Amino acid sequence: MGLTSVTIGNSVTSIGGSAFRNCSGLTEMYVKATTPPSVDYYTFYNVPKSIPVYVPAGTKAAYQAADYWKEFTNIIEMDFGIKGDVDGDERVDVADVTAVVEVILNGEETEEVPTEQTFDAWASTNTAHSSTSQNSYTMEATKGSVLTFDWEVSSESNYDWLIVTLDGTQILKKSGNDSGSYTHTFTTAGTHTMVVEYTKDGSSSSGSDKGEIYNIKLSGSANNKSNPAADVNSDGSVDVGDITVVVNIILNPDSDDDTPAVPDTPTVPDTPTITTGEAIDLGLSVKWASCNVGATAPEEYGGYYAWGETEEKSGYFWSTYKYCNGTYKSMTKYCTSSSFGTIDNKTTLEPTDDVATVKWGGSWRMPTRAEQDELRNSCTWTWTTLNGVNGYRVTGPNGNSIFLPAAGYRNGTGVSGQGSFGYYWSSSLNCNVSYCAYDLLFGSDSYNWSSLSRNNGLSVRPVCP
């Protein structure tokens, strides 16, 4: 979808499922309802949660407490006046068009005035195991403001981390001995919060055991307008675009605004159908599917597949496994050691043995172990329930998310761990133990990589470029 801005009218009390699902291009939302409209999990599915959401003055706390609205990290109160009322007479008419033209012709908008804010440097102070030190910065940015800072970390690699989040979205995660600079350009004006922390695991330390950021600056510009209301479309300048907005308001008086409005009676279905193979951009090196192979919704378990097999079956034994001669020591394909079968040194599933490629086609495939590690290390994992199914909501650096159900696994003729654990195959062989392959394993209190026997039936969550 190409929707970038939306206004929800003050008479809206509920918004049906999928109204804005996968509107990942949204950059702002104006909600005029004083009571948060009721929504569900799919209403804002994969809408970036860091975008500014403008709500009526005095209602921010209500939105921050409301289901699904509270996931937005940049809720801002504002006074919703009459948009397009440039001359202040509490109506929008031809006189307001004339007022905008006068601003343009008379140059009442002065030149840009450069601004710069600086912030104190921060260095971690915690050295105890399983500890975290943290600092937060609040900054007022104009559209186009640029945030810059330098960072440095000296820590136990892949265990003790320097982490920086901006408006709830992770923008930096570093460990080991490393340093660098970071730059971010704000596309909208408003109040923004940056949090920096240094977090340590339960054992061992390396290097200086410290993370820090410094040279923190917010550079931008401000326009000194004699008539701020003339900037009707709030893009930071007064031009023909503002005239167009006022004319549209005059020609469409029943519309709340010039931006798409949500109807009081939503026309989208309350129970949407998730398209199999829908690619979700989490801000990682690959896109992740919205559901498992064999499923049609994020919370459905889907199929269980032995590693390298493309069909489900009634029993998951070595005697029924495709690529062995009845035992774990007789692999016939994907083997790096004679102790476990015939060596071919193949370590990644070929397309004909990749169930995601076979079932979904196109560029879909099973993820590598490295891609699963990226999902683990670069995303926020939240144990939750979706439509009565336990699992993890995995939120990427850009605010988009997927849901991984705790589907358990199959061994023999039974199913174990449903509702408590998730097991997801990668396409990567365990080169040290050829009868095993790497998988993603999680429970309610942990998520990590694992290595399981290839004859087990596990879930598959595909990826694509």
mmCIF file with all atom_site columns, N, CA, C and O in Angstrom, residues 417-437:
data_model
loop_
_atom_site.group_PDB
_atom_site.id
_atom_site.type_symbol
_atom_site.label_atom_id
_atom_site.label_alt_id
_atom_site.label_comp_id
_atom_site.label_asym_id
_atom_site.label_entity_id
_atom_site.label_seq_id
_atom_site.pdbx_PDB_ins_code
_atom_site.Cartn_x
_atom_site.Cartn_y
_atom_site.Cartn_z
_atom_site.occupancy
_atom_site.B_iso_or_equiv
_atom_site.pdbx_formal_charge
_atom_site.auth_seq_id
_atom_site.auth_comp_id
_atom_site.auth_asym_id
_atom_site.auth_atom_id
_atom_site.pdbx_PDB_model_num
ATOM 1  N N  . GLY A 1 417 ? 5.442  -30.704 23.016 1.00 0.00 ? 417 GLY A N  1
ATOM 2  C CA . GLY A 1 417 ? 5.771  -29.305 23.264 1.00 0.00 ? 417 GLY A CA 1
ATOM 3  C C  . GLY A 1 417 ? 4.827  -28.283 22.697 1.00 0.00 ? 417 GLY A C  1
ATOM 4  O O  . GLY A 1 417 ? 5.104  -27.081 22.777 1.00 0.00 ? 417 GLY A O  1
ATOM 5  N N  . GLN A 1 418 ? 3.698  -28.703 22.116 1.00 0.00 ? 418 GLN A N  1
ATOM 6  C CA . GLN A 1 418 ? 2.783  -27.709 21.562 1.00 0.00 ? 418 GLN A CA 1
ATOM 7  C C  . GLN A 1 418 ? 2.288  -26.751 22.644 1.00 0.00 ? 418 GLN A C  1
ATOM 8  O O  . GLN A 1 418 ? 1.889  -27.176 23.723 1.00 0.00 ? 418 GLN A O  1
ATOM 9  N N  . GLY A 1 419 ? 2.338  -25.472 22.344 1.00 0.00 ? 419 GLY A N  1
ATOM 10 C CA . GLY A 1 419 ? 1.906  -24.446 23.289 1.00 0.00 ? 419 GLY A CA 1
ATOM 11 C C  . GLY A 1 419 ? 2.980  -24.019 24.255 1.00 0.00 ? 419 GLY A C  1
ATOM 12 O O  . GLY A 1 419 ? 2.806  -23.019 24.963 1.00 0.00 ? 419 GLY A O  1
ATOM 13 N N  . SER A 1 420 ? 4.096  -24.754 24.311 1.00 0.00 ? 420 SER A N  1
ATOM 14 C CA . SER A 1 420 ? 5.171  -24.440 25.258 1.00 0.00 ? 420 SER A CA 1
ATOM 15 C C  . SER A 1 420 ? 6.500  -24.142 24.577 1.00 0.00 ? 420 SER A C  1
ATOM 16 O O  . SER A 1 420 ? 7.276  -23.313 25.059 1.00 0.00 ? 420 SER A O  1
ATOM 17 N N  . PHE A 1 421 ? 6.773  -24.817 23.467 1.00 0.00 ? 421 PHE A N  1
ATOM 18 C CA . PHE A 1 421 ? 8.067  -24.675 22.802 1.00 0.00 ? 421 PHE A CA 1
ATOM 19 C C  . PHE A 1 421 ? 7.890  -24.557 21.291 1.00 0.00 ? 421 PHE A C  1
ATOM 20 O O  . PHE A 1 421 ? 6.921  -25.075 20.729 1.00 0.00 ? 421 PHE A O  1
ATOM 21 N N  . GLY A 1 422 ? 8.848  -23.874 20.673 1.00 0.00 ? 422 GLY A N  1
ATOM 22 C CA . GLY A 1 422 ? 8.873  -23.787 19.217 1.00 0.00 ? 422 GLY A CA 1
ATOM 23 C C  . GLY A 1 422 ? 10.192 -24.317 18.694 1.00 0.00 ? 422 GLY A C  1
ATOM 24 O O  . GLY A 1 422 ? 11.248 -24.079 19.293 1.00 0.00 ? 422 GLY A O  1
ATOM 25 N N  . TYR A 1 423 ? 10.141 -25.072 17.594 1.00 0.00 ? 423 TYR A N  1
ATOM 26 C CA . TYR A 1 423 ? 11.328 -25.632 16.949 1.00 0.00 ? 423 TYR A CA 1
ATOM 27 C C  . TYR A 1 423 ? 11.227 -25.314 15.462 1.00 0.00 ? 423 TYR A C  1
ATOM 28 O O  . TYR A 1 423 ? 10.287 -25.775 14.797 1.00 0.00 ? 423 TYR A O  1
ATOM 29 N N  . TYR A 1 424 ? 12.184 -24.557 14.942 1.00 0.00 ? 424 TYR A N  1
ATOM 30 C CA . TYR A 1 424 ? 12.127 -24.123 13.547 1.00 0.00 ? 424 TYR A CA 1
ATOM 31 C C  . TYR A 1 424 ? 13.439 -24.455 12.838 1.00 0.00 ? 424 TYR A C  1
ATOM 32 O O  . TYR A 1 424 ? 14.514 -23.989 13.235 1.00 0.00 ? 424 TYR A O  1
ATOM 33 N N  . TRP A 1 425 ? 13.341 -25.257 11.761 1.00 0.00 ? 425 TRP A N  1
ATOM 34 C CA . TRP A 1 425 ? 14.531 -25.656 11.025 1.00 0.00 ? 425 TRP A CA 1
ATOM 35 C C  . TRP A 1 425 ? 15.210 -24.479 10.336 1.00 0.00 ? 425 TRP A C  1
ATOM 36 O O  . TRP A 1 425 ? 14.537 -23.568 9.822  1.00 0.00 ? 425 TRP A O  1
ATOM 37 N N  . SER A 1 426 ? 16.542 -24.527 10.294 1.00 0.00 ? 426 SER A N  1
ATOM 38 C CA . SER A 1 426 ? 17.315 -23.726 9.348  1.00 0.00 ? 426 SER A CA 1
ATOM 39 C C  . SER A 1 426 ? 17.688 -24.640 8.186  1.00 0.00 ? 426 SER A C  1
ATOM 40 O O  . SER A 1 426 ? 17.422 -25.847 8.217  1.00 0.00 ? 426 SER A O  1
ATOM 41 N N  . SER A 1 427 ? 18.324 -24.076 7.162  1.00 0.00 ? 427 SER A N  1
ATOM 42 C CA . SER A 1 427 ? 18.776 -24.891 6.029  1.00 0.00 ? 427 SER A CA 1
ATOM 43 C C  . SER A 1 427 ? 20.217 -25.355 6.206  1.00 0.00 ? 427 SER A C  1
ATOM 44 O O  . SER A 1 427 ? 20.804 -25.927 5.288  1.00 0.00 ? 427 SER A O  1
ATOM 45 N N  . SER A 1 428 ? 20.793 -25.136 7.405  1.00 0.00 ? 428 SER A N  1
ATOM 46 C CA . SER A 1 428 ? 22.223 -25.363 7.639  1.00 0.00 ? 428 SER A CA 1
ATOM 47 C C  . SER A 1 428 ? 22.478 -26.675 8.383  1.00 0.00 ? 428 SER A C  1
ATOM 48 O O  . SER A 1 428 ? 21.908 -26.921 9.456  1.00 0.00 ? 428 SER A O  1
ATOM 49 N N  . LEU A 1 429 ? 23.345 -27.495 7.814  1.00 0.00 ? 429 LEU A N  1
ATOM 50 C CA . LEU A 1 429 ? 23.766 -28.744 8.439  1.00 0.00 ? 429 LEU A CA 1
ATOM 51 C C  . LEU A 1 429 ? 24.720 -28.462 9.594  1.00 0.00 ? 429 LEU A C  1
ATOM 52 O O  . LEU A 1 429 ? 25.505 -27.515 9.546  1.00 0.00 ? 429 LEU A O  1
ATOM 53 N N  . ASN A 1 430 ? 24.666 -29.288 10.639 1.00 0.00 ? 430 ASN A N  1
ATOM 54 C CA . ASN A 1 430 ? 25.686 -29.255 11.677 1.00 0.00 ? 430 ASN A CA 1
ATOM 55 C C  . ASN A 1 430 ? 26.882 -30.040 11.152 1.00 0.00 ? 430 ASN A C  1
ATOM 56 O O  . ASN A 1 430 ? 26.869 -31.276 11.118 1.00 0.00 ? 430 ASN A O  1
ATOM 57 N N  . CYS A 1 431 ? 27.913 -29.328 10.730 1.00 0.00 ? 431 CYS A N  1
ATOM 58 C CA . CYS A 1 431 ? 29.046 -29.979 10.060 1.00 0.00 ? 431 CYS A CA 1
ATOM 59 C C  . CYS A 1 431 ? 29.830 -30.896 10.988 1.00 0.00 ? 431 CYS A C  1
ATOM 60 O O  . CYS A 1 431 ? 30.568 -31.778 10.521 1.00 0.00 ? 431 CYS A O  1
ATOM 61 N N  . ASN A 1 432 ? 29.704 -30.694 12.282 1.00 0.00 ? 432 ASN A N  1
ATOM 62 C CA . ASN A 1 432 ? 30.419 -31.543 13.236 1.00 0.00 ? 432 ASN A CA 1
ATOM 63 C C  . ASN A 1 432 ? 29.692 -32.855 13.493 1.00 0.00 ? 432 ASN A C  1
ATOM 64 O O  . ASN A 1 432 ? 30.322 -33.874 13.815 1.00 0.00 ? 432 ASN A O  1
ATOM 65 N N  . VAL A 1 433 ? 28.385 -32.824 13.372 1.00 0.00 ? 433 VAL A N  1
ATOM 66 C CA . VAL A 1 433 ? 27.552 -34.018 13.605 1.00 0.00 ? 433 VAL A CA 1
ATOM 67 C C  . VAL A 1 433 ? 26.561 -34.087 12.449 1.00 0.00 ? 433 VAL A C  1
ATOM 68 O O  . VAL A 1 433 ? 25.483 -33.503 12.506 1.00 0.00 ? 433 VAL A O  1
ATOM 69 N N  . SER A 1 434 ? 26.898 -34.800 11.418 1.00 0.00 ? 434 SER A N  1
ATOM 70 C CA . SER A 1 434 ? 26.154 -34.717 10.160 1.00 0.00 ? 434 SER A CA 1
ATOM 71 C C  . SER A 1 434 ? 24.727 -35.233 10.236 1.00 0.00 ? 434 SER A C  1
ATOM 72 O O  . SER A 1 434 ? 23.939 -34.977 9.324  1.00 0.00 ? 434 SER A O  1
ATOM 73 N N  . TYR A 1 435 ? 24.383 -35.980 11.265 1.00 0.00 ? 435 TYR A N  1
ATOM 74 C CA . TYR A 1 435 ? 22.992 -36.434 11.360 1.00 0.00 ? 435 TYR A CA 1
ATOM 75 C C  . TYR A 1 435 ? 22.098 -35.390 12.030 1.00 0.00 ? 435 TYR A C  1
ATOM 76 O O  . TYR A 1 435 ? 20.915 -35.626 12.235 1.00 0.00 ? 435 TYR A O  1
ATOM 77 N N  . CYS A 1 436 ? 22.678 -34.222 12.335 1.00 0.00 ? 436 CYS A N  1
ATOM 78 C CA . CYS A 1 436 ? 21.929 -33.126 12.941 1.00 0.00 ? 436 CYS A CA 1
ATOM 79 C C  . CYS A 1 436 ? 21.967 -31.885 12.046 1.00 0.00 ? 436 CYS A C  1
ATOM 80 O O  . CYS A 1 436 ? 22.876 -31.718 11.225 1.00 0.00 ? 436 CYS A O  1
ATOM 81 N N  . ALA A 1 437 ? 20.974 -31.024 12.207 1.00 0.00 ? 437 ALA A N  1
ATOM 82 C CA . ALA A 1 437 ? 20.939 -29.726 11.528 1.00 0.00 ? 437 ALA A CA 1
ATOM 83 C C  . ALA A 1 437 ? 20.552 -28.672 12.557 1.00 0.00 ? 437 ALA A C  1
ATOM 84 O O  . ALA A 1 437 ? 19.948 -28.977 13.594 1.00 0.00 ? 437 ALA A O  1
#
